[in-house]
mmCIF file of C-alpha atoms in Angstrom:
data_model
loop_
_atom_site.group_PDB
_atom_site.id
_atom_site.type_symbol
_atom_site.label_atom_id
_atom_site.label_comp_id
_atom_site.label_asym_id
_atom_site.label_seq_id
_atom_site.Cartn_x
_atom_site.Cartn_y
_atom_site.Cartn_z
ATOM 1 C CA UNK T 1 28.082 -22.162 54.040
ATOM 2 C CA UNK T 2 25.630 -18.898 54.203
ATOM 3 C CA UNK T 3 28.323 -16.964 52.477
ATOM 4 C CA UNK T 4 28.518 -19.904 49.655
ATOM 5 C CA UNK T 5 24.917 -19.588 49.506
ATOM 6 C CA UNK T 6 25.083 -15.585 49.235
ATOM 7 C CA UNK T 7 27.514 -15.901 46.861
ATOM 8 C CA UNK T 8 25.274 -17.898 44.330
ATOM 9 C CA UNK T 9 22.898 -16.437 44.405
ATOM 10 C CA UNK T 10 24.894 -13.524 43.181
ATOM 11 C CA UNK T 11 25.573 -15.361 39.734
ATOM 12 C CA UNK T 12 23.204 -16.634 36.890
ATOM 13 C CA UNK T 13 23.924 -20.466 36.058
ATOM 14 C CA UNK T 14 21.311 -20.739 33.379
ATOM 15 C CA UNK T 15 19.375 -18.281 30.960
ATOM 16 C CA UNK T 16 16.056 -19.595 29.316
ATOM 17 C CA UNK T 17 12.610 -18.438 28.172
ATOM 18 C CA UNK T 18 9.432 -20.246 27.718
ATOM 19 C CA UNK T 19 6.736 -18.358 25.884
ATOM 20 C CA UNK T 20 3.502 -18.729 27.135
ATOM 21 C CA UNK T 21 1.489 -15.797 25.374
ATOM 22 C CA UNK T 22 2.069 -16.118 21.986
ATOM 23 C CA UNK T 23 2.404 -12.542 20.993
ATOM 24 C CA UNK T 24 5.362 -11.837 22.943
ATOM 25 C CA UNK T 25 7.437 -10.484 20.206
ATOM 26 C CA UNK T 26 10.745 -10.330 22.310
ATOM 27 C CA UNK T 27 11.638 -10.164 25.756
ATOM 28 C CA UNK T 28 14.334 -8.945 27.885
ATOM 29 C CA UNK T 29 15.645 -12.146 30.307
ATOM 30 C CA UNK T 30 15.348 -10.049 34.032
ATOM 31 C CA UNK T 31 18.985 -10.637 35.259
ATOM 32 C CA UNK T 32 17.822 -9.017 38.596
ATOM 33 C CA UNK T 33 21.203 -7.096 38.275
ATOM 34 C CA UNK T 34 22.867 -10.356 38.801
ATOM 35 C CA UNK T 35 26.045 -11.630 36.681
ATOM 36 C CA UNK T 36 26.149 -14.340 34.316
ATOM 37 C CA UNK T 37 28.446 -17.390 35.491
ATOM 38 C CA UNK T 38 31.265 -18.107 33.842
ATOM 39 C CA UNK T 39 30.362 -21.324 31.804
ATOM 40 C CA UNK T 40 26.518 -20.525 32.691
ATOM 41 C CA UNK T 41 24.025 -22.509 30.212
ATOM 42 C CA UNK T 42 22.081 -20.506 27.964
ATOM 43 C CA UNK T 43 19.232 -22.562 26.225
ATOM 44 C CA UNK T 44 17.441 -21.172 23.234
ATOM 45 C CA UNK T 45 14.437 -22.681 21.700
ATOM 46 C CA UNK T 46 13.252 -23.489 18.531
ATOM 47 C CA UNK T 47 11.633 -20.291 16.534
ATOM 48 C CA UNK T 48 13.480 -17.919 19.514
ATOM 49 C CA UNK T 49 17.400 -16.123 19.106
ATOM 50 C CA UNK T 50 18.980 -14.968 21.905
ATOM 51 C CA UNK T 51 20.734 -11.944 21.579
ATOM 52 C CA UNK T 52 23.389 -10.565 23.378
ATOM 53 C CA UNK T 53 23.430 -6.897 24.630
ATOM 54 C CA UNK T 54 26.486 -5.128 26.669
ATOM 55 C CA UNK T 55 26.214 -0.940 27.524
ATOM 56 C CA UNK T 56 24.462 -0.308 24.467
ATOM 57 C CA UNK T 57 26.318 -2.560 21.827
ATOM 58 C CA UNK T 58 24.519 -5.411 20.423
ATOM 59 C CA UNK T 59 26.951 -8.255 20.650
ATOM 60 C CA UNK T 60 26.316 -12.158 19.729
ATOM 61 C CA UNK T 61 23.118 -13.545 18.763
ATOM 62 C CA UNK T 62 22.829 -16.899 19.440
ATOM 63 C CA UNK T 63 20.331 -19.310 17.700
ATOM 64 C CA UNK T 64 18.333 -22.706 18.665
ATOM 65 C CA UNK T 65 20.285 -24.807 21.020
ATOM 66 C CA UNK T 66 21.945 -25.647 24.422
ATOM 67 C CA UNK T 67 25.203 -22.995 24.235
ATOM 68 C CA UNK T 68 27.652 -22.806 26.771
ATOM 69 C CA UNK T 69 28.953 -19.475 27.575
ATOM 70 C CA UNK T 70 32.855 -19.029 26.835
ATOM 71 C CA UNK T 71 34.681 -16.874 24.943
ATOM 72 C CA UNK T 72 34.855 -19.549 21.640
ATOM 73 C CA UNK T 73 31.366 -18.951 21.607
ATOM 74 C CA UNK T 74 30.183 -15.411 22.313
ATOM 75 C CA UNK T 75 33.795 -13.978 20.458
ATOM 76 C CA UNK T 76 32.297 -10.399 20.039
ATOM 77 C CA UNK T 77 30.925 -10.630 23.515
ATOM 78 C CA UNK T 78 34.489 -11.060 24.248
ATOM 79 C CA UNK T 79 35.964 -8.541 22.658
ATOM 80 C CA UNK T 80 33.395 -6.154 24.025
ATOM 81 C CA UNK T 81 34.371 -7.562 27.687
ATOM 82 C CA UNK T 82 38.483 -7.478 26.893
ATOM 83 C CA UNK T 83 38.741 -11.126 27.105
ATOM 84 C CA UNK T 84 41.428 -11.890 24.463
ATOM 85 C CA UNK T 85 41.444 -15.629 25.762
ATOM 86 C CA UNK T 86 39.326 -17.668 28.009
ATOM 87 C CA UNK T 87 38.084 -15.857 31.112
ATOM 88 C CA UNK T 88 37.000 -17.339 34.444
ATOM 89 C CA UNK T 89 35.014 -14.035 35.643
ATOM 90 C CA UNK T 90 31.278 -13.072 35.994
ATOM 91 C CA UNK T 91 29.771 -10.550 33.340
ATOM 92 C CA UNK T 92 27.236 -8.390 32.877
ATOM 93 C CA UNK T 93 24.878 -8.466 29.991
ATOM 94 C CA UNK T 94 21.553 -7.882 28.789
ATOM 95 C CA UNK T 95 20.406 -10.885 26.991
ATOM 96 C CA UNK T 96 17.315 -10.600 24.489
ATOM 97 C CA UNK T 97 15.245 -13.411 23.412
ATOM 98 C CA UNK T 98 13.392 -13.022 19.991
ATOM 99 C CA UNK T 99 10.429 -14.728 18.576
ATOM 100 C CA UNK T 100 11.357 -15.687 15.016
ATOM 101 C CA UNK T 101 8.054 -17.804 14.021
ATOM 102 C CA UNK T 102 5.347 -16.239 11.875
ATOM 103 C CA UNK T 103 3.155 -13.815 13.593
ATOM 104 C CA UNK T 104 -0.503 -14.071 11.160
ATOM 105 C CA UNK T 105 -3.536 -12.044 10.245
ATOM 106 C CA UNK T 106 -2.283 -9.048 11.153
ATOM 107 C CA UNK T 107 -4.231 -6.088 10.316
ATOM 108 C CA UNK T 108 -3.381 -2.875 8.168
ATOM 109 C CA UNK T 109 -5.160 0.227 6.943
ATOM 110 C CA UNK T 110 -5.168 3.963 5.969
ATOM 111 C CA UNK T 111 -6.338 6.171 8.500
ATOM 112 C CA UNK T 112 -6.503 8.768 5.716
ATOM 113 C CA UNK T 113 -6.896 8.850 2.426
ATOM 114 C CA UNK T 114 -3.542 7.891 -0.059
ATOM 115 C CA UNK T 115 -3.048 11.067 -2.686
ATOM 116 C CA UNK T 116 -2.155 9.203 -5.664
ATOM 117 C CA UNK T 117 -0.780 10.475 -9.135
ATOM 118 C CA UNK T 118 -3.154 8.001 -11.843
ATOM 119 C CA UNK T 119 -2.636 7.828 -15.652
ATOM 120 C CA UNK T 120 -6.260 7.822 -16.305
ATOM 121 C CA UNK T 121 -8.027 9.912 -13.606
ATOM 122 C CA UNK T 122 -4.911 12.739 -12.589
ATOM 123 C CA UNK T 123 -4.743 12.945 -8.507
ATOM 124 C CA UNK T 124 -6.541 10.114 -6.681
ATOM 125 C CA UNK T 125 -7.876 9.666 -3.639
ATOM 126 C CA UNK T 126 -7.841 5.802 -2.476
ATOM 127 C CA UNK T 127 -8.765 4.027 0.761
ATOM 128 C CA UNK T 128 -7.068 0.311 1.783
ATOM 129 C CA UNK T 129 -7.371 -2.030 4.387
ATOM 130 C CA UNK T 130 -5.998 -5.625 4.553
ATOM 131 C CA UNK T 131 -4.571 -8.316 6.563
ATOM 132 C CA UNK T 132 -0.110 -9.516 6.637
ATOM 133 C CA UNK T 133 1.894 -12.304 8.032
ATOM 134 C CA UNK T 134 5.586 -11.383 9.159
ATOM 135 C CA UNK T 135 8.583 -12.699 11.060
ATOM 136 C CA UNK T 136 11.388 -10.992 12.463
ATOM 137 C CA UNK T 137 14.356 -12.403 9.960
ATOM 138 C CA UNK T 138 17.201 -9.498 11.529
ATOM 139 C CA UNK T 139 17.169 -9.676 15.461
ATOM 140 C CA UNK T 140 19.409 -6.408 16.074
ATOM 141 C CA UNK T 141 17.831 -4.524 13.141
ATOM 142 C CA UNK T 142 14.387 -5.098 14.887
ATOM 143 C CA UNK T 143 15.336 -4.876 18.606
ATOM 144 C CA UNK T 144 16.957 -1.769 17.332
ATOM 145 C CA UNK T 145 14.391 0.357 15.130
ATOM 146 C CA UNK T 146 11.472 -1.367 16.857
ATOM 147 C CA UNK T 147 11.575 -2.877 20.084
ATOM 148 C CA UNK T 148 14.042 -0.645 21.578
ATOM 149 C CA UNK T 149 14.498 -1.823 25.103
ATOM 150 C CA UNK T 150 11.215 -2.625 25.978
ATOM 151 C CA UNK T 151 11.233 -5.484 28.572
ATOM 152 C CA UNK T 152 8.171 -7.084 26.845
ATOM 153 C CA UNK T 153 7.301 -6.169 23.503
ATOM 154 C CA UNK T 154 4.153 -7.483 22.594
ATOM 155 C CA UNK T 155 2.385 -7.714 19.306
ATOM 156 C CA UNK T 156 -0.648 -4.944 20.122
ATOM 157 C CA UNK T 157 2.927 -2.399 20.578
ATOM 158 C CA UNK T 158 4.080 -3.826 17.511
ATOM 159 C CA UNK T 159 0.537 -3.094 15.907
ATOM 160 C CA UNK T 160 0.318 0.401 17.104
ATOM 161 C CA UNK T 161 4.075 1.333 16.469
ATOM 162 C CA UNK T 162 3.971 -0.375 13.034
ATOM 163 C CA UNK T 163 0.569 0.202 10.966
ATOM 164 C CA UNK T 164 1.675 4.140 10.054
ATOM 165 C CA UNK T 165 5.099 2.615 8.925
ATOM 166 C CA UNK T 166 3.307 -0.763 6.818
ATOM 167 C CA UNK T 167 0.869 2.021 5.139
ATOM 168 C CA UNK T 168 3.584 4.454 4.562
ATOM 169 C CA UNK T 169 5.923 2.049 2.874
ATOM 170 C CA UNK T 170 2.985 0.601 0.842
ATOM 171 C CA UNK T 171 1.677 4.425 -0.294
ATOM 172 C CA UNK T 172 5.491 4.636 -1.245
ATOM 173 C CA UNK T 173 5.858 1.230 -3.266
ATOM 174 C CA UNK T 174 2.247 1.771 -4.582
ATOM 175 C CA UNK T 175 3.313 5.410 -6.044
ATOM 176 C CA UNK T 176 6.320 3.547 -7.508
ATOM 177 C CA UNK T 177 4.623 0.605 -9.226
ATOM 178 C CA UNK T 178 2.438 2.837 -10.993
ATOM 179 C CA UNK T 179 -0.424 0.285 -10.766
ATOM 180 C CA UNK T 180 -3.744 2.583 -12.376
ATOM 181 C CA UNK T 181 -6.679 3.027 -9.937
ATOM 182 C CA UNK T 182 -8.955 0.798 -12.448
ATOM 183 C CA UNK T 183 -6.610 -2.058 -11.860
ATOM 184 C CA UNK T 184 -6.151 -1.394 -7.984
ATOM 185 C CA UNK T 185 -10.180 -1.235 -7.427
ATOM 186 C CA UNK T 186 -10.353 -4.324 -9.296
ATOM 187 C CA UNK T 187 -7.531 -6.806 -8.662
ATOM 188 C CA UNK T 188 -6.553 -7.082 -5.245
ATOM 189 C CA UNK T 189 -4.954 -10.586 -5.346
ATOM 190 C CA UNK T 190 -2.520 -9.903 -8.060
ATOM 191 C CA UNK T 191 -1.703 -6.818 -6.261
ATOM 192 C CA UNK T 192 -0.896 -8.310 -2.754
ATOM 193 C CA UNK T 193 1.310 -10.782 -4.532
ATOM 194 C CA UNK T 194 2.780 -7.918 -6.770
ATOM 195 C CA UNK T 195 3.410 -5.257 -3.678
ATOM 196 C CA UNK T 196 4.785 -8.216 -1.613
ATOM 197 C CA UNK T 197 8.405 -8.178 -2.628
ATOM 198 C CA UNK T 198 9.101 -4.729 -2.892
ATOM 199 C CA UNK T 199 7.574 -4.249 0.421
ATOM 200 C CA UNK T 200 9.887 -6.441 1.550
ATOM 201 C CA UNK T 201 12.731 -4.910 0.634
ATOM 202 C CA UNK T 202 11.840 -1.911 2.582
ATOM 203 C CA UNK T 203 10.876 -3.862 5.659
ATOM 204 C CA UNK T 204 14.215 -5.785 5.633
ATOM 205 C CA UNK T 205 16.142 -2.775 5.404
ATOM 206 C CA UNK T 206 14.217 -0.881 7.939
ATOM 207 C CA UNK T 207 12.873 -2.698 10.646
ATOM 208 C CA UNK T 208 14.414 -6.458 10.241
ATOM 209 C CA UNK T 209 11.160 -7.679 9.321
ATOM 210 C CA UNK T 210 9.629 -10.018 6.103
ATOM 211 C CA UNK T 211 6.473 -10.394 5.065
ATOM 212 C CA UNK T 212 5.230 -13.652 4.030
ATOM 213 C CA UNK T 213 1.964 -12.790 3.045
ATOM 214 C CA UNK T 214 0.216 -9.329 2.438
ATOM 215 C CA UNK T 215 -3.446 -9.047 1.173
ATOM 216 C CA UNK T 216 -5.187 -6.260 0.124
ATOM 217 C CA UNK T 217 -8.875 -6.747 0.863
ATOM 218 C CA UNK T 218 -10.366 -3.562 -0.370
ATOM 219 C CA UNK T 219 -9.380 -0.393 -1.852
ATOM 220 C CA UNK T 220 -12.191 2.561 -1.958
ATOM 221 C CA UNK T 221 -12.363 5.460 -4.066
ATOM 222 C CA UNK T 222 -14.241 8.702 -3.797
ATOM 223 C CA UNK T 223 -17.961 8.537 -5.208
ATOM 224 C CA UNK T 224 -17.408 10.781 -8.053
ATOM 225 C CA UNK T 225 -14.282 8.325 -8.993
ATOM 226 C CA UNK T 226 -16.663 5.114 -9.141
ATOM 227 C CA UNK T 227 -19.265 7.104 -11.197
ATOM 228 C CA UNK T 228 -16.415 7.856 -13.695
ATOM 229 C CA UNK T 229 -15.022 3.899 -13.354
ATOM 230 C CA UNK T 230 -18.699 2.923 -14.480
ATOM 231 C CA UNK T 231 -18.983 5.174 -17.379
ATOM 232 C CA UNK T 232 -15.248 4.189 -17.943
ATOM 233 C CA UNK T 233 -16.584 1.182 -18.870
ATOM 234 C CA UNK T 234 -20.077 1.847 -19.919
ATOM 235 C CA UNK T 235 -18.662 3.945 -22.778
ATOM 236 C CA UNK T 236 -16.051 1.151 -23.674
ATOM 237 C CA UNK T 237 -18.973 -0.949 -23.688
ATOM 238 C CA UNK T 238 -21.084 1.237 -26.491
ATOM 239 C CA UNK T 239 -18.192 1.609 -28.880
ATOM 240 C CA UNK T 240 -18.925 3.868 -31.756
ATOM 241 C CA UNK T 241 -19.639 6.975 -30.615
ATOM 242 C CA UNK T 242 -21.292 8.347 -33.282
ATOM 243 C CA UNK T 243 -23.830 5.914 -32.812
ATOM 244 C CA UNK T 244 -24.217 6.101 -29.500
ATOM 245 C CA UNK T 245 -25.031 10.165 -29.579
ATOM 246 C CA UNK T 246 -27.435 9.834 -32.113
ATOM 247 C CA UNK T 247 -29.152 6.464 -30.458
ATOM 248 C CA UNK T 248 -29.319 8.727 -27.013
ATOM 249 C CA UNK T 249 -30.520 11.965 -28.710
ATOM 250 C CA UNK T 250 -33.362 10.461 -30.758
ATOM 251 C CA UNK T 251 -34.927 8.856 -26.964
ATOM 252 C CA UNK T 252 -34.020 12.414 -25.366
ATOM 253 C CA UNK T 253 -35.855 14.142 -28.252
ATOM 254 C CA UNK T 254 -38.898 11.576 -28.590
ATOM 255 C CA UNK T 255 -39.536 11.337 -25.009
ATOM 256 C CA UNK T 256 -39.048 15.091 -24.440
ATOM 257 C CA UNK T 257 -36.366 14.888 -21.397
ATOM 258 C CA UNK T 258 -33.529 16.809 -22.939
ATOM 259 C CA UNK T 259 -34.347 19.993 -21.527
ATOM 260 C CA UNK T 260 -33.542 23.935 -22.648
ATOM 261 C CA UNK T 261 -30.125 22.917 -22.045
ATOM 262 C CA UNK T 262 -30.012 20.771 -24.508
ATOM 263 C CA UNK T 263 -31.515 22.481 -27.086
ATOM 264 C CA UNK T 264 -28.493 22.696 -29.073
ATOM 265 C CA UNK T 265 -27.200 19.468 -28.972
ATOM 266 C CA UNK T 266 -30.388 18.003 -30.021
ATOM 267 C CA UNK T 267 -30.354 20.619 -33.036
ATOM 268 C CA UNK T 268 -27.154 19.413 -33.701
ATOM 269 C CA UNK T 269 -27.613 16.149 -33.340
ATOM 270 C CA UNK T 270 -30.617 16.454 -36.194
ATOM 271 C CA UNK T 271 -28.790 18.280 -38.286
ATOM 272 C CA UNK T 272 -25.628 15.480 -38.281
ATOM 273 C CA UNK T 273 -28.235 12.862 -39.173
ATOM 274 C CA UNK T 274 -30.167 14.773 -41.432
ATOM 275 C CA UNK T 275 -26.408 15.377 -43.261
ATOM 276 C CA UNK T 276 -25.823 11.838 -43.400
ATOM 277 C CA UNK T 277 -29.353 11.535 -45.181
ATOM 278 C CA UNK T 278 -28.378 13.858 -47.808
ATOM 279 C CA UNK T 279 -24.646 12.199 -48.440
ATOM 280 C CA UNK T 280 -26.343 8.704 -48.407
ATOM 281 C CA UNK T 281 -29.336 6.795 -50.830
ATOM 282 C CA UNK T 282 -32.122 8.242 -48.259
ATOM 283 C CA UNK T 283 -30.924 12.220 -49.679
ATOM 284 C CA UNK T 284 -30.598 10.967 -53.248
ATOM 285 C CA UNK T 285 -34.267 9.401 -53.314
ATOM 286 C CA UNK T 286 -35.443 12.264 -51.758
ATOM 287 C CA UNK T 287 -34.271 15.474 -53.268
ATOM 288 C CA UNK T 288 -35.845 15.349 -56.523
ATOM 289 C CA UNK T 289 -39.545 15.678 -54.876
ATOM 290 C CA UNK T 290 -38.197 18.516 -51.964
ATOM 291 C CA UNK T 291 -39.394 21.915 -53.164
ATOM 292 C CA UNK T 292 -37.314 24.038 -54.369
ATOM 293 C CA UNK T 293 -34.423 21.462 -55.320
ATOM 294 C CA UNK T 294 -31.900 21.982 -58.346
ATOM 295 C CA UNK T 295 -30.091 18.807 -59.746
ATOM 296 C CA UNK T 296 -26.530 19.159 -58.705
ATOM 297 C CA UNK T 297 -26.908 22.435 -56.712
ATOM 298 C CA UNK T 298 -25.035 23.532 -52.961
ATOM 299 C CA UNK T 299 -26.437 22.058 -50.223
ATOM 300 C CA UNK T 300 -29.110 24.119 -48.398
ATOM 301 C CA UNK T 301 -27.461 26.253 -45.474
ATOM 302 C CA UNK T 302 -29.238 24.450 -42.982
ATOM 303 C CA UNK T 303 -27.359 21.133 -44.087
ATOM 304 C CA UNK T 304 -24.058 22.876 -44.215
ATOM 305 C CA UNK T 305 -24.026 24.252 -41.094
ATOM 306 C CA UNK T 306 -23.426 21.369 -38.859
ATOM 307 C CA UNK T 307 -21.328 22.476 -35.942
ATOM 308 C CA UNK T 308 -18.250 20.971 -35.670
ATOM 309 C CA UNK T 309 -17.402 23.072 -32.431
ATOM 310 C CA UNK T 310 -19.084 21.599 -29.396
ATOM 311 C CA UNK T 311 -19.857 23.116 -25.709
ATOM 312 C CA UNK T 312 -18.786 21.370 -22.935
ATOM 313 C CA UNK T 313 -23.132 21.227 -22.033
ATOM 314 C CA UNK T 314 -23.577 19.815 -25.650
ATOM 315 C CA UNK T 315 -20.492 16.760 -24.730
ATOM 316 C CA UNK T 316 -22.045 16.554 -21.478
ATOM 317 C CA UNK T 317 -25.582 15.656 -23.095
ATOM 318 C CA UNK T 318 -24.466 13.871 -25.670
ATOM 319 C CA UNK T 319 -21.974 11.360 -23.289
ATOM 320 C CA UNK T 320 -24.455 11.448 -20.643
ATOM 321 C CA UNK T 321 -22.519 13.235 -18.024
ATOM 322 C CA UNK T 322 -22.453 15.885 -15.973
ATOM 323 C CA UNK T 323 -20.729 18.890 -17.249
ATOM 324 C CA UNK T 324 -18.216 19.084 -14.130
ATOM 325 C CA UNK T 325 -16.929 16.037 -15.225
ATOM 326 C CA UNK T 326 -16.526 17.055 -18.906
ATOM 327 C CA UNK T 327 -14.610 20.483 -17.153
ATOM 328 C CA UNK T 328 -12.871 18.467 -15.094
ATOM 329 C CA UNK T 329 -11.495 16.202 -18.212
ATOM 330 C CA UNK T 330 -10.953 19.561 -20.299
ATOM 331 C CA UNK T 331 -8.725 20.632 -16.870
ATOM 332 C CA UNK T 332 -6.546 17.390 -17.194
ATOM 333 C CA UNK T 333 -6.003 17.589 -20.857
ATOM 334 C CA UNK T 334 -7.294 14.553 -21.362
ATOM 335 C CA UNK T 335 -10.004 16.240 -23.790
ATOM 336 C CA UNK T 336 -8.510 18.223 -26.158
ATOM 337 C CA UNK T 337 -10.329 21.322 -26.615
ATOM 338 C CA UNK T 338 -9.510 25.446 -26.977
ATOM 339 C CA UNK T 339 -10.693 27.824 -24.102
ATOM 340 C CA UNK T 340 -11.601 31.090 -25.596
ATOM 341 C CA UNK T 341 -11.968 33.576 -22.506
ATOM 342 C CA UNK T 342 -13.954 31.540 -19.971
ATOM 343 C CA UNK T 343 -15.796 29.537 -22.449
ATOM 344 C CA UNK T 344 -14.487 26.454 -23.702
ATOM 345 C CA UNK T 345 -14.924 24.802 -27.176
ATOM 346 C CA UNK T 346 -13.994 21.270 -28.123
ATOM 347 C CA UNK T 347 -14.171 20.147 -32.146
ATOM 348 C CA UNK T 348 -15.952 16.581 -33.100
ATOM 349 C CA UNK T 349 -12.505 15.413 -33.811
ATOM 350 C CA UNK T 350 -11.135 15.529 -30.596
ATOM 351 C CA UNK T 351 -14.010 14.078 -28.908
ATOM 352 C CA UNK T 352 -14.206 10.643 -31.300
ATOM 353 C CA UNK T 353 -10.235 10.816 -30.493
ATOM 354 C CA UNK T 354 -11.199 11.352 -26.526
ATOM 355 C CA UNK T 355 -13.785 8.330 -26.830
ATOM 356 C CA UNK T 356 -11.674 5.714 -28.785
ATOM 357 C CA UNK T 357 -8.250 6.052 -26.312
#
């Protein structure tokens, strides 16, 4: 009877898990170095697999249920074992449960900054941080590229092992979608929803994971990219620009803040509006009692010699920013303009042309 007893204890009659932690992620049943029974109950709960493990080869996985262990239903097991028909032996095997419910408000973020290619601003820096929900839809993908063989693999592993992967695959499918750093600072819903599926892909592929929600709560850009953002849209916001430069000139020049610097652009700016006198009714009324003036004579020199070449201090003045960014633009080709030595030049032209795309 004490060798009967011995003997049993030897063998494993049933394999089950209850999860009492709720992060437990998967988790290795501890055979003890025992032997599964032949026959030997293996009982799987709803949102768990079991999967089957022998020397390194993932074998049968096994989903919700009461299963019965024979060859008609773990057939690779089987193979693995070199049961051709029905055996009556012990085995050996590792048997892995995993959780397959949805693990929520997980968090992501950057650690560093995401170099970004942007139609509009060149190379960006951006910042983002967010929450996910996942579940584990490919059992031997995951246990394989994730888990490993961790006895217990809990969800603060997961986190650790898996935020550099989320934020690499979303840098990846971010630089891919080509979304423009005006519409990523401004629209994080519609981008969660838009990165979702693509991240997916790469998470299925990868790591045997889906991810049924992904939200991006914030994305940050360097100061000197906000300040351009706002003047982005303060400048859409004025419209005509010839307006607008004469509008801010006249308050520089009447309240005296423009500054030696912008001594020329103010002369310039006077001499544009005094041209537009002369070409409109306020010229033709006047002429006749200027001294000096001839009925159907050349303009006076001063009139005709607006300049139609601009410095990058005179755009700077007249947009109301700082000459950096005006080099910077210049630098990117998105302002069209002709460097002559180390001095650069940029004709009216190409700055309406700059200001209305």
């Amino acid at each position: 009877m004490a060798i009967m007893d011995f003997l049993n204890r030897q063998f494993i009659d049933v394999i089950e898990w209850v999860d009492d932690s709720r992060d437990t992620l998967s988790f290795r049943f501890p055979d003890d170095d025992k032997q599964i029974k032949n026959e030997a109950q293996l009982i799987v709960r709803e949102s768990q697999v079991a999967q089957f493990v022998y020397v390194g080869q993932f074998a049968d996985t096994l989903g919700p249920g009461k299963h019965t262990l024979k060859t008609e239903n773990i057939p690779i097991l089987g193979d693995l074992l070199g049961w051709k028909y029905k055996f009556q032996t012990p085995f050996k095997a590792d048997v892995y449960y995993v959780t397959t419910r949805v693990f929520a408000g997980n968090k992501w973020g950057t650690a560093n900054p995401v170099m970004m290619r942007d139609a509009d601003f060149g190379v960006v820096r951006m910042r983002a941080f967010g929450t996910y929900d996942f579940k584990i839809v490919d059992p031997v993908l995951f246990l394989k590229e994730v888990a490993g063989t961790d006895h217990q693999f809990r969800l603060d592993e997961f986190t650790d092992v898996m935020r550099s992967r989320i934020v690499s695959v979303f840098s990846e499918t971010l630089a891919a979608a080509k979304v423009p750093a005006l519409d990523v600072a401004t629209r994080y819903g519609e981008l969660g929803a838009a990165l979702l599926e693509p991240l997916n892909t790469a998470m299925r592929s990868k790591y045997g994971l889906e991810m049924t929600s992904f939200v991006v709560e914030n994305v940050s850009v360097p100061p000197e990219l906000e300040q351009a953002i706002d003047k982005r849209g303060a400048m859409t916001a004025i419209g005509n620009l010839n307006d607008y430069v004469k509008y801010n000139m006249g308050n520089a020049l009447a309240e005296g803040k423009a500054g030696t610097a912008g001594i020329g652009a103010e002369l310039a700016a006077g001499l544009a509006m005094g041209q537009s006198m002369m070409q409109g009714g306020i010229g033709a009324a006047a002429a006749p009692s200027m001294p000096g003036f001839v009925p159907g004579a050349a303009p006076v020199a001063t009139a005709a010699a607006v300049p139609e070449l601009l410095t990058p201090e005179q755009v700077a003045q007249a947009l109301s920013v700082s000459v950096a960014d005006v080099l910077q633009e210049l630098e990117a080709g998105n302002l069209k303009g002709r460097k002559i030595g180390s001095q650069w030049r940029i004709g009216r032209p190409a700055l309406d042309t700059f200001m209305q795309g």
